[in-house]
Coordinates of C-alpha atoms in Angstrom, one line a residue:
M3 CA 83.4 102.7 90.8
R4 CA 80.0 102.9 89.5
A5 CA 79.1 104.0 85.9
R6 CA 76.6 106.6 85.6
F7 CA 78.4 108.7 83.3
P8 CA 80.2 106.9 80.1
V9 CA 82.8 109.8 79.5
P10 CA 84.8 112.3 82.2
F11 CA 83.6 115.7 82.3
A12 CA 85.2 119.0 83.3
G13 CA 83.2 121.6 85.3
L14 CA 79.6 120.0 84.0
L15 CA 78.6 117.0 83.5
I16 CA 78.7 115.2 80.4
C17 CA 75.4 113.9 79.8
C18 CA 73.7 111.8 77.2
L19 CA 73.3 113.9 73.6
L20 CA 69.6 112.2 73.0
A21 CA 66.5 113.9 74.7
P22 CA 63.8 111.9 75.1
A23 CA 60.7 112.6 73.1
V24 CA 58.7 115.6 74.8
L25 CA 55.2 115.1 76.1
A26 CA 52.6 117.7 75.4
Q27 CA 51.3 119.4 78.9
P28 CA 47.6 118.5 78.5
A29 CA 45.2 121.6 79.7
D30 CA 44.6 119.7 83.1
A31 CA 47.8 119.5 84.0
P32 CA 48.2 119.6 87.9
A33 CA 48.9 122.9 89.1
L34 CA 52.5 123.9 89.6
R35 CA 54.3 123.1 92.4
T36 CA 57.5 123.7 93.5
V37 CA 59.9 120.7 94.1
G38 CA 60.1 121.2 98.2
E39 CA 56.4 121.1 98.3
V40 CA 57.1 117.2 95.8
Q41 CA 59.8 116.8 98.8
G42 CA 58.6 117.6 101.8
S43 CA 60.4 117.9 105.2
G44 CA 59.9 114.2 106.3
P45 CA 62.0 111.0 105.0
R46 CA 59.3 110.1 102.3
S47 CA 57.0 112.7 100.6
A48 CA 53.3 113.3 101.6
L49 CA 52.2 113.8 98.0
L50 CA 53.5 110.0 97.2
G51 CA 50.7 108.8 94.7
E52 CA 49.6 111.9 93.6
A53 CA 49.8 113.9 90.3
V54 CA 52.1 116.7 90.3
S55 CA 53.9 119.2 87.8
V56 CA 57.5 121.2 88.7
E57 CA 59.8 123.1 87.0
G58 CA 63.7 123.0 87.1
V59 CA 67.0 122.5 85.4
V60 CA 68.5 119.4 84.9
T61 CA 71.8 119.2 86.6
A62 CA 73.0 115.4 86.4
V63 CA 72.1 112.3 84.1
M64 CA 72.1 108.5 85.3
R65 CA 72.3 106.5 82.6
H66 CA 73.6 103.1 82.4
P67 CA 72.4 99.5 81.6
E68 CA 73.3 98.1 84.6
F69 CA 72.7 101.1 87.0
F70 CA 70.7 100.0 90.0
E71 CA 68.2 97.3 87.9
G72 CA 67.4 100.2 85.0
R73 CA 66.3 103.1 87.2
D74 CA 68.1 105.4 84.9
G75 CA 67.2 109.2 85.1
W76 CA 68.1 112.8 85.9
F77 CA 68.2 115.1 88.6
L78 CA 65.7 117.8 88.2
Q79 CA 66.3 121.2 90.6
G80 CA 64.2 123.9 91.2
R81 CA 64.2 127.6 92.8
S82 CA 64.5 127.5 96.1
D83 CA 60.9 127.5 98.5
G84 CA 62.9 129.3 101.3
D85 CA 62.5 126.2 103.3
P86 CA 65.9 125.0 104.7
A87 CA 64.0 121.2 105.6
T88 CA 63.1 120.2 102.6
S89 CA 65.5 119.5 99.1
D90 CA 64.9 121.4 96.1
A91 CA 65.8 118.9 94.0
V92 CA 64.1 115.5 92.6
F93 CA 65.2 112.4 91.1
V94 CA 63.4 111.8 87.3
L95 CA 63.0 108.5 86.4
D96 CA 63.6 108.3 82.6
S97 CA 65.7 106.2 80.4
G98 CA 66.4 109.1 77.9
G99 CA 68.1 112.6 79.8
P100 CA 67.7 116.2 78.5
P101 CA 71.0 118.1 78.4
V102 CA 72.6 118.9 81.3
G103 CA 71.3 122.7 81.7
T104 CA 68.0 122.3 80.1
R105 CA 65.1 124.0 82.2
I106 CA 61.9 121.4 82.0
R107 CA 58.5 121.1 83.5
V108 CA 57.9 117.8 84.6
R109 CA 54.5 116.4 85.5
G110 CA 54.5 113.1 86.6
T111 CA 53.7 110.7 89.6
V112 CA 55.3 111.0 93.1
V113 CA 57.1 107.9 94.1
E114 CA 59.5 106.6 96.9
L115 CA 62.3 104.5 95.6
D116 CA 64.2 102.3 97.8
A117 CA 67.4 103.4 98.7
G118 CA 68.8 100.3 100.9
Q119 CA 68.4 102.5 104.1
G120 CA 65.7 104.9 103.7
S121 CA 63.8 106.1 100.3
M122 CA 64.3 108.5 97.5
T123 CA 61.8 110.6 96.5
A124 CA 61.4 110.8 92.5
L125 CA 58.7 111.4 89.7
R126 CA 57.7 108.7 87.3
P127 CA 57.1 111.2 84.3
E128 CA 53.4 111.6 82.2
G129 CA 55.1 114.7 80.2
M130 CA 57.6 117.0 79.9
A131 CA 57.7 120.4 78.3
P132 CA 61.7 122.0 77.8
L133 CA 61.7 125.9 78.6
G134 CA 64.5 126.5 76.7
A135 CA 68.5 126.8 78.6
G136 CA 68.7 127.3 82.6
A137 CA 71.6 127.9 84.7
L138 CA 73.0 125.8 86.8
P139 CA 71.8 126.4 90.6
R140 CA 74.6 127.6 92.7
P141 CA 75.9 124.6 95.1
V142 CA 75.2 125.2 98.4
R143 CA 77.6 125.9 100.3
L144 CA 78.1 123.2 103.6
T145 CA 80.8 124.3 106.3
A146 CA 79.7 122.2 108.4
L147 CA 78.7 118.4 109.3
P148 CA 74.7 118.2 108.1
T149 CA 72.8 116.9 111.0
D150 CA 70.4 115.4 108.4
W151 CA 71.5 114.9 104.4
E152 CA 68.6 114.1 103.6
R153 CA 67.3 118.2 103.3
Y154 CA 69.7 118.2 100.4
E155 CA 68.5 115.3 98.5
G156 CA 69.2 115.4 95.1
M157 CA 70.7 119.4 95.2
R158 CA 74.3 120.5 94.1
V159 CA 76.3 121.0 97.0
R160 CA 79.8 122.4 97.6
L161 CA 81.5 120.3 100.7
A162 CA 83.6 123.4 102.4
V163 CA 84.4 120.9 105.5
P164 CA 87.3 119.0 105.7
L165 CA 87.5 115.3 104.0
T166 CA 89.3 112.6 104.5
L167 CA 89.9 109.7 102.3
A168 CA 88.6 106.2 104.0
G169 CA 89.1 103.4 101.3
T170 CA 86.2 102.1 98.8
H171 CA 83.2 100.6 98.8
R172 CA 81.1 98.5 96.8
L173 CA 77.9 97.2 96.4
G174 CA 77.1 94.3 94.0
R175 CA 80.1 94.4 91.3
E176 CA 80.2 98.3 91.7
G177 CA 82.1 100.6 94.1
E178 CA 82.9 104.3 95.5
L179 CA 85.7 105.9 97.1
V180 CA 84.7 106.6 100.2
V181 CA 84.9 109.8 102.4
H182 CA 84.8 111.0 105.9
V183 CA 83.7 114.3 107.2
G184 CA 86.8 115.7 109.3
E185 CA 89.2 112.9 110.9
R186 CA 89.0 109.1 109.6
L187 CA 86.6 107.1 111.2
R188 CA 87.2 104.0 113.7
V189 CA 85.2 100.7 113.8
P190 CA 83.2 101.0 116.5
T191 CA 83.9 97.9 118.7
D192 CA 87.9 98.9 118.4
V193 CA 87.0 102.0 120.2
V194 CA 83.7 101.1 122.9
A195 CA 82.3 98.1 123.6
P196 CA 80.3 96.1 122.2
G197 CA 76.2 96.2 122.1
A198 CA 74.4 99.9 122.8
P199 CA 77.9 101.7 122.7
A200 CA 78.8 100.3 119.4
R201 CA 75.5 100.7 117.8
A202 CA 75.7 104.4 118.9
L203 CA 79.2 105.0 117.4
A204 CA 78.3 103.3 113.9
A205 CA 75.3 105.6 113.8
A206 CA 77.3 108.6 114.2
N207 CA 79.9 107.5 111.6
A208 CA 77.1 107.1 109.2
V209 CA 76.5 110.3 109.2
R210 CA 79.9 111.6 109.0
S211 CA 80.5 108.9 105.6
L212 CA 80.0 109.8 102.5
R213 CA 80.9 108.0 99.1
L214 CA 81.8 109.7 96.3
D215 CA 81.1 108.8 92.6
D216 CA 83.7 109.4 90.0
G217 CA 81.9 108.1 87.0
S218 CA 84.1 105.3 85.9
L219 CA 83.3 102.2 84.1
E220 CA 86.0 99.7 86.1
E221 CA 85.1 98.6 89.9
R222 CA 89.1 98.7 90.3
P223 CA 90.3 101.4 88.1
A224 CA 93.4 101.7 87.5
A225 CA 93.2 105.4 87.6
V226 CA 90.7 107.9 88.3
W227 CA 89.9 110.6 86.1
Y228 CA 89.5 113.0 88.9
L229 CA 92.6 112.3 90.8
P230 CA 95.8 112.4 89.3
G231 CA 97.6 109.3 89.2
G232 CA 94.8 107.0 90.6
V233 CA 93.1 106.5 93.9
P234 CA 95.8 108.2 96.8
R235 CA 96.5 106.7 100.2
T236 CA 93.7 106.2 102.2
G237 CA 94.1 109.4 105.3
S238 CA 94.6 111.8 102.4
R239 CA 92.9 114.7 102.3
L240 CA 89.9 116.2 99.8
R241 CA 89.1 119.6 98.9
G242 CA 86.4 121.4 96.9
V243 CA 83.9 118.4 96.6
E244 CA 81.6 119.2 94.7
G245 CA 78.5 117.2 92.7
V246 CA 74.8 115.9 93.4
L247 CA 73.8 113.9 96.7
D248 CA 72.5 111.3 95.9
Q249 CA 70.5 108.4 98.0
R250 CA 71.3 105.0 97.1
G251 CA 72.4 101.3 98.8
G252 CA 72.1 102.2 102.3
G253 CA 73.5 105.6 102.3
Y254 CA 74.1 109.4 100.7
V255 CA 76.8 109.2 97.4
L256 CA 77.8 112.5 95.5
Q257 CA 78.2 112.4 92.1
L258 CA 80.6 114.5 91.1
T259 CA 81.0 117.4 89.0
R260 CA 84.5 118.9 88.9
A261 CA 87.7 117.8 90.1
P262 CA 88.5 118.1 94.0
T263 CA 91.8 119.0 95.2
V264 CA 93.7 116.2 96.9
R265 CA 96.7 116.4 99.5
A266 CA 97.8 112.7 98.6
A267 CA 98.8 110.8 102.4
P268 CA 102.6 110.1 102.6
R269 CA 104.1 106.5 102.6
P270 CA 105.2 105.7 105.9
A271 CA 109.3 105.2 106.3
A272 CA 110.2 101.6 107.8
P273 CA 109.9 101.6 111.2
K274 CA 111.7 101.6 114.1
V275 CA 111.6 100.3 117.6
G276 CA 113.7 100.6 120.7
G277 CA 115.1 97.2 122.2
D278 CA 117.4 94.4 121.3
L279 CA 115.4 91.7 120.0
R280 CA 112.3 92.8 117.0
V281 CA 109.4 90.4 116.5
A282 CA 107.3 90.9 113.4
A283 CA 103.6 89.6 112.9
L284 CA 102.2 89.7 109.2
N285 CA 98.9 88.3 107.7
L286 CA 100.3 87.2 103.9
E287 CA 96.9 87.6 102.9
N288 CA 96.9 83.9 101.1
F289 CA 100.6 82.9 100.3
F290 CA 100.4 80.0 98.3
N291 CA 103.2 79.5 95.3
G292 CA 101.4 77.0 93.5
D293 CA 103.1 73.0 92.7
G294 CA 106.4 74.8 94.4
Q295 CA 108.1 74.6 90.8
G296 CA 106.5 77.5 88.8
G297 CA 103.7 76.2 88.1
G298 CA 100.0 75.2 89.5
F299 CA 98.6 78.2 89.0
P300 CA 96.1 79.7 89.6
T301 CA 96.0 78.7 93.1
P302 CA 93.2 78.1 95.5
R303 CA 93.4 81.2 97.1
G304 CA 96.3 83.2 96.3
A305 CA 98.0 84.2 93.1
R306 CA 96.5 83.3 89.2
T307 CA 100.0 83.4 87.6
P308 CA 103.4 83.0 88.2
A309 CA 104.3 86.8 87.6
E310 CA 101.4 87.5 90.3
F311 CA 103.0 85.2 92.8
A312 CA 106.6 86.5 92.1
A313 CA 105.2 90.3 93.0
Q314 CA 103.3 88.7 96.3
R315 CA 106.9 87.0 97.2
D316 CA 108.5 89.8 96.0
R317 CA 107.0 92.6 98.4
L318 CA 106.4 90.6 101.6
V319 CA 110.5 89.9 101.0
A320 CA 110.7 93.8 100.9
T321 CA 108.3 94.2 104.1
L322 CA 110.2 91.8 106.3
T323 CA 113.7 92.7 104.9
A324 CA 113.3 96.8 106.1
M325 CA 111.8 96.0 108.9
D326 CA 114.4 93.6 109.8
P327 CA 112.7 91.4 112.5
D328 CA 114.9 88.4 114.4
I329 CA 111.7 86.2 114.6
A330 CA 108.4 86.5 112.6
A331 CA 105.1 84.9 113.0
L332 CA 103.3 84.3 109.8
M333 CA 99.1 83.8 109.6
E334 CA 97.5 83.0 105.4
L335 CA 100.2 80.5 104.6
E336 CA 99.6 77.6 102.3
N337 CA 99.1 74.6 104.7
D338 CA 101.8 72.8 102.1
G339 CA 104.2 71.2 105.3
D340 CA 107.6 73.0 105.1
G341 CA 109.2 70.6 102.6
P342 CA 111.8 72.0 100.0
Q343 CA 108.7 73.0 97.5
S344 CA 106.3 74.2 100.6
A345 CA 105.0 78.1 100.3
L346 CA 107.3 78.4 103.6
A347 CA 110.2 77.3 102.0
E348 CA 109.9 79.7 99.2
L349 CA 109.5 82.4 101.3
V350 CA 112.8 81.6 103.8
A351 CA 114.4 81.2 100.8
A352 CA 113.7 84.3 99.0
L353 CA 114.7 86.2 102.5
N354 CA 117.8 84.7 102.1
R355 CA 118.5 86.0 98.3
A356 CA 117.5 88.9 99.4
E357 CA 120.4 88.7 102.2
A358 CA 122.9 87.7 100.2
A359 CA 122.2 90.4 97.5
R360 CA 123.3 92.8 100.2
G361 CA 126.2 91.3 101.9
G362 CA 123.7 90.2 104.4
A363 CA 123.8 86.6 107.3
Q364 CA 121.7 84.2 105.3
D365 CA 120.5 82.7 108.0
W366 CA 116.6 82.7 108.3
R367 CA 115.1 79.4 108.9
A368 CA 111.9 78.0 109.7
V369 CA 110.2 76.5 113.2
P370 CA 109.7 72.9 111.7
S371 CA 106.5 71.4 111.3
A372 CA 107.3 68.1 112.2
G373 CA 105.7 66.6 115.2
V374 CA 103.1 69.6 115.3
D375 CA 99.3 69.3 113.9
L376 CA 98.7 72.6 111.9
G377 CA 95.3 71.3 110.9
R378 CA 93.4 70.7 108.1
D379 CA 92.4 74.3 106.9
A380 CA 93.8 75.8 103.4
I381 CA 95.9 78.0 105.3
R382 CA 98.1 78.0 108.0
V383 CA 100.3 80.0 110.6
G384 CA 104.2 79.9 110.4
L385 CA 107.1 80.6 112.4
I386 CA 110.5 82.0 110.8
H387 CA 113.7 83.1 112.9
R388 CA 117.1 84.2 111.6
T389 CA 119.9 81.6 113.7
G390 CA 122.5 83.9 113.5
R391 CA 120.2 85.9 116.3
V392 CA 118.1 83.6 118.4
E393 CA 118.4 80.3 118.9
A394 CA 115.2 77.7 119.2
V395 CA 114.6 76.3 122.2
G396 CA 113.0 72.7 122.3
P397 CA 110.1 71.7 120.0
A398 CA 107.6 73.8 118.8
A399 CA 103.8 72.9 119.9
S400 CA 100.1 73.2 118.6
L401 CA 97.1 72.8 120.0
V402 CA 94.3 70.7 118.0
D403 CA 90.7 70.2 119.0
D404 CA 87.3 70.7 118.0
L405 CA 87.6 73.8 117.8
F406 CA 91.6 74.8 116.5
G407 CA 91.5 73.0 113.4
S408 CA 87.9 73.4 111.9
R409 CA 87.6 76.7 112.6
S410 CA 90.5 78.7 114.0
R411 CA 93.4 77.8 112.9
P412 CA 96.0 75.9 115.2
P413 CA 98.2 78.2 117.0
L414 CA 102.0 77.1 116.5
A415 CA 104.2 77.9 119.8
Q416 CA 108.0 78.2 119.9
S417 CA 110.4 79.2 122.6
F418 CA 113.9 81.0 122.0
R419 CA 116.5 82.9 123.3
A420 CA 118.8 85.5 122.5
G421 CA 122.1 85.0 123.3
D422 CA 122.8 84.6 126.9
G423 CA 119.4 86.4 127.8
P424 CA 115.9 84.3 129.4
V425 CA 114.1 82.0 127.1
F426 CA 110.7 83.8 125.5
T427 CA 107.9 82.1 123.9
V428 CA 106.4 83.2 120.6
V429 CA 103.0 82.1 119.3
A430 CA 101.4 82.7 116.2
N431 CA 97.5 82.6 115.8
H432 CA 95.2 82.8 113.5
F433 CA 91.5 83.2 114.8
K434 CA 88.1 82.5 112.5
S435 CA 87.1 85.3 110.3
K436 CA 83.8 87.2 110.8
G437 CA 82.4 85.9 107.3
C438 CA 79.3 84.3 108.0
G439 CA 79.0 81.1 106.2
Q440 CA 77.5 78.7 108.6
A441 CA 77.6 80.5 111.2
A442 CA 74.5 79.7 113.6
G443 CA 72.9 80.1 117.0
A444 CA 75.7 81.7 119.4
D445 CA 78.3 82.2 116.2
A446 CA 75.3 84.0 114.6
D447 CA 75.4 87.6 114.0
Q448 CA 74.0 88.9 117.4
R449 CA 73.9 92.7 115.8
D450 CA 76.1 93.9 118.2
G451 CA 79.2 95.0 116.2
Q452 CA 81.2 92.0 116.6
G453 CA 80.2 90.1 113.3
C454 CA 79.8 86.4 112.8
W455 CA 81.7 83.2 115.1
N456 CA 82.4 85.8 117.9
A457 CA 81.4 83.0 120.4
T458 CA 83.7 80.5 118.5
R459 CA 86.7 83.6 118.8
T460 CA 85.5 84.1 122.2
L461 CA 85.9 80.2 123.1
S462 CA 89.7 80.4 121.1
A463 CA 90.9 82.9 123.1
Q464 CA 89.4 80.9 126.5
R465 CA 91.3 78.1 124.9
L466 CA 94.6 79.6 123.9
D467 CA 95.0 81.1 127.4
A468 CA 94.6 77.9 129.2
W469 CA 96.9 75.8 126.8
L470 CA 99.5 78.4 127.4
R471 CA 99.7 78.6 131.4
G472 CA 100.5 74.7 130.7
D473 CA 103.3 75.9 129.4
P474 CA 103.0 73.7 126.0
T475 CA 106.9 74.4 125.0
G476 CA 108.1 73.5 128.2
S477 CA 110.2 76.4 128.7
G478 CA 109.7 77.3 131.9
S479 CA 109.4 80.9 131.7
D480 CA 107.2 83.5 132.1
L481 CA 107.8 85.3 129.0
A482 CA 105.3 84.8 126.3
M483 CA 103.5 86.5 123.4
I484 CA 100.4 86.2 121.7
V485 CA 100.6 87.5 118.2
G486 CA 98.6 87.4 114.9
D487 CA 95.3 88.2 113.2
L488 CA 92.7 87.4 115.8
N489 CA 89.9 88.5 113.4
A490 CA 88.5 90.6 116.0
Y491 CA 88.7 94.2 117.2
A492 CA 90.6 95.5 120.3
Q493 CA 87.3 96.2 122.7
E494 CA 85.2 92.4 121.8
D495 CA 84.9 89.8 123.6
P496 CA 88.0 87.9 122.5
L497 CA 90.6 90.7 123.4
R498 CA 88.3 91.2 126.9
T499 CA 88.8 87.7 128.0
L500 CA 92.8 87.5 127.2
A501 CA 93.0 91.0 129.0
E502 CA 91.1 89.6 131.9
A503 CA 93.6 86.7 132.0
G504 CA 96.4 89.3 132.1
W505 CA 97.7 89.4 128.8
R506 CA 99.2 92.9 128.3
D507 CA 98.2 94.8 125.2
A508 CA 101.2 95.7 123.7
F509 CA 99.6 99.2 121.5
A510 CA 98.2 100.1 124.7
G511 CA 98.1 104.0 125.0
Q512 CA 98.5 104.6 121.5
A513 CA 96.8 107.0 119.7
M514 CA 95.2 105.3 117.1
P515 CA 96.4 101.8 116.1
Y516 CA 95.4 99.8 113.7
S517 CA 96.4 97.3 110.9
Y518 CA 93.3 96.8 109.1
V519 CA 90.5 98.9 106.9
Y520 CA 87.1 97.8 106.3
N521 CA 84.4 99.9 104.5
G522 CA 86.8 102.4 105.3
E523 CA 86.5 102.3 108.9
A524 CA 89.9 101.6 110.8
G525 CA 90.7 99.2 113.3
R526 CA 93.1 96.3 114.7
L527 CA 92.5 92.5 113.7
D528 CA 96.1 91.9 114.4
H529 CA 97.4 92.0 117.6
A530 CA 100.5 91.7 120.1
L531 CA 99.8 90.5 123.5
L532 CA 102.5 90.0 126.5
S533 CA 102.6 88.0 129.4
P534 CA 103.2 90.6 132.3
A535 CA 106.8 90.1 132.8
L536 CA 107.1 90.1 129.1
A537 CA 105.2 93.5 128.9
A538 CA 108.0 94.8 131.5
R539 CA 110.4 94.7 128.7
L540 CA 108.4 96.0 126.2
A541 CA 110.6 98.6 124.2
G542 CA 108.3 100.0 121.5
A543 CA 105.3 98.5 119.3
V544 CA 104.5 99.9 115.8
E545 CA 102.4 99.0 112.8
W546 CA 103.5 99.7 109.4
H547 CA 100.9 100.7 107.4
T548 CA 102.0 99.5 103.8
N549 CA 98.9 97.4 103.3
A550 CA 95.6 98.8 104.5
D551 CA 96.1 102.1 103.6
E552 CA 96.8 101.5 100.3
P553 CA 94.6 101.5 97.6
V554 CA 93.1 98.1 96.2
T555 CA 94.3 98.5 92.9
A556 CA 97.7 98.9 94.1
G557 CA 98.0 94.8 94.8
Y558 CA 100.0 92.2 93.5
R559 CA 97.2 91.1 91.4
E560 CA 96.4 94.3 89.8
R561 CA 100.2 95.5 89.7
P562 CA 102.3 93.0 89.5
D563 CA 104.9 95.3 88.1
A564 CA 105.3 97.6 91.2
A565 CA 108.2 96.7 93.6
G566 CA 108.2 97.4 97.3
P567 CA 106.8 96.5 100.1
W568 CA 103.5 98.3 99.4
R569 CA 100.7 96.6 99.2
S570 CA 101.9 93.2 100.0
S571 CA 98.5 92.3 101.6
D572 CA 95.4 93.5 103.1
H573 CA 96.9 93.5 106.7
D574 CA 99.6 96.0 107.9
P575 CA 102.6 94.2 109.7
L576 CA 103.3 94.7 113.3
L577 CA 106.7 95.3 114.8
L578 CA 107.8 94.9 118.8
G579 CA 111.2 95.9 120.5
L580 CA 111.6 93.8 123.2
R581 CA 115.2 93.9 125.8
L582 CA 116.0 90.4 126.2
R583 CA 119.5 90.8 126.0
R584 CA 121.7 90.3 128.8
P585 CA 124.0 93.2 129.0

């Protein structure tokens, strides 16, 4: 969280105790203006560059050596000018700061500070004269969604509207909590088409988004002073949110002046689905096991210590054990084969130990990688299954070409049969991420909401469909599923491509499916797509929100001592129920 206030406060902000040297007001000081006149009704002050004098009460002090390149200062709020279109507060650039509650006259030059998107009106002071103690202005009570936050810039506000905790936001090394006015927001391209519709929804989302600053000195605090027990899950509700509205970092930030009330969102129970066979899919968030003998840490991408790895492994085991699938597709698995010291072997062994502890069958096995090429990326996909419930039919197959293996990870397909039921094929996938490193041409960000590498992901979808139409496992069956992290939201080109090819979304018709939270917005990067014949046998599909809604501070790196499935990854696992066994 961004550092503003070195120590917590209750009710009022605690500011620095050393006031700056007071400069006398000269006889030719500019005529006194209202703060509203200085702010004006537009995005920039009409008095930019002019010398002005204003009076008001100090409502918040912002002082920290690393605070936006030394832009320390304090907020001054004056009496209302009667114009609802103008803000009655202004930011004063000053590395000192009189105590909160001081009534003061300031003369200075009007400037505009870059806020990332837009600007914040401020005064560069040339003289100050304290006028004694003053009553803090009563916060403006907002009972509806503002159409324009600008009119409240720098003012004390109280949000008497429902707020939903949406996650965290980072700016450089810093971050804040993100809240949405009303219900939580969706990633635009998860619900509308890329391009103009996505841009319009993104703009509407921005109006409903607000960042909250708690004054902590930590980027990822273990506990947040105003939220008992630390940061709660995404989806929690906040009431009584009150503070000073700041504009920085591409949006608005509320510098809290009192502790809000939190109704924490509960953790969901393990999912249940219908049918007689269950298939899970889970991004493991870089499951690397060092040298496989307890050493080799830190790993290139995952755990930094043996304790962190043990926590990561145990949480993943708790996740899979609770879901109790017959088959599991895995992403972000260390690409070190399937030998006895591999990450895949480590996970399978841990699952079997967990089964033994509860008296279950120790029949977890990995689909062997012998004879298939899984690329040269540091991570790969994998498939594991319960041999007492399903049998692998024939060898596995993978697709490696100039695209799969160099950008998207090679898909892994394996056919199975449950009892005397029909043969079906599961294909684990992990398409190229949205990170923009080396993206160029059609793969550069087209500003349509799909991010970088969309062209590559779309071509990956086309080639995957063509490959599966050729029955790479030789199953002869029309029952197939594509599962995994496609790094594309539900309305983006790769998913539209697969839908047009006939693949059916297992989560179609659900109110708000999501598996990932990014910048406070929920969406689906993880998908389950079924051939038409298999879609007719679908009995249920669910995402278990064990991860995306959990705060980063609950992760295995930050909390290696915590138990259970929570924050085992940054993606939520999927679970499908299918009718595949013969009666």
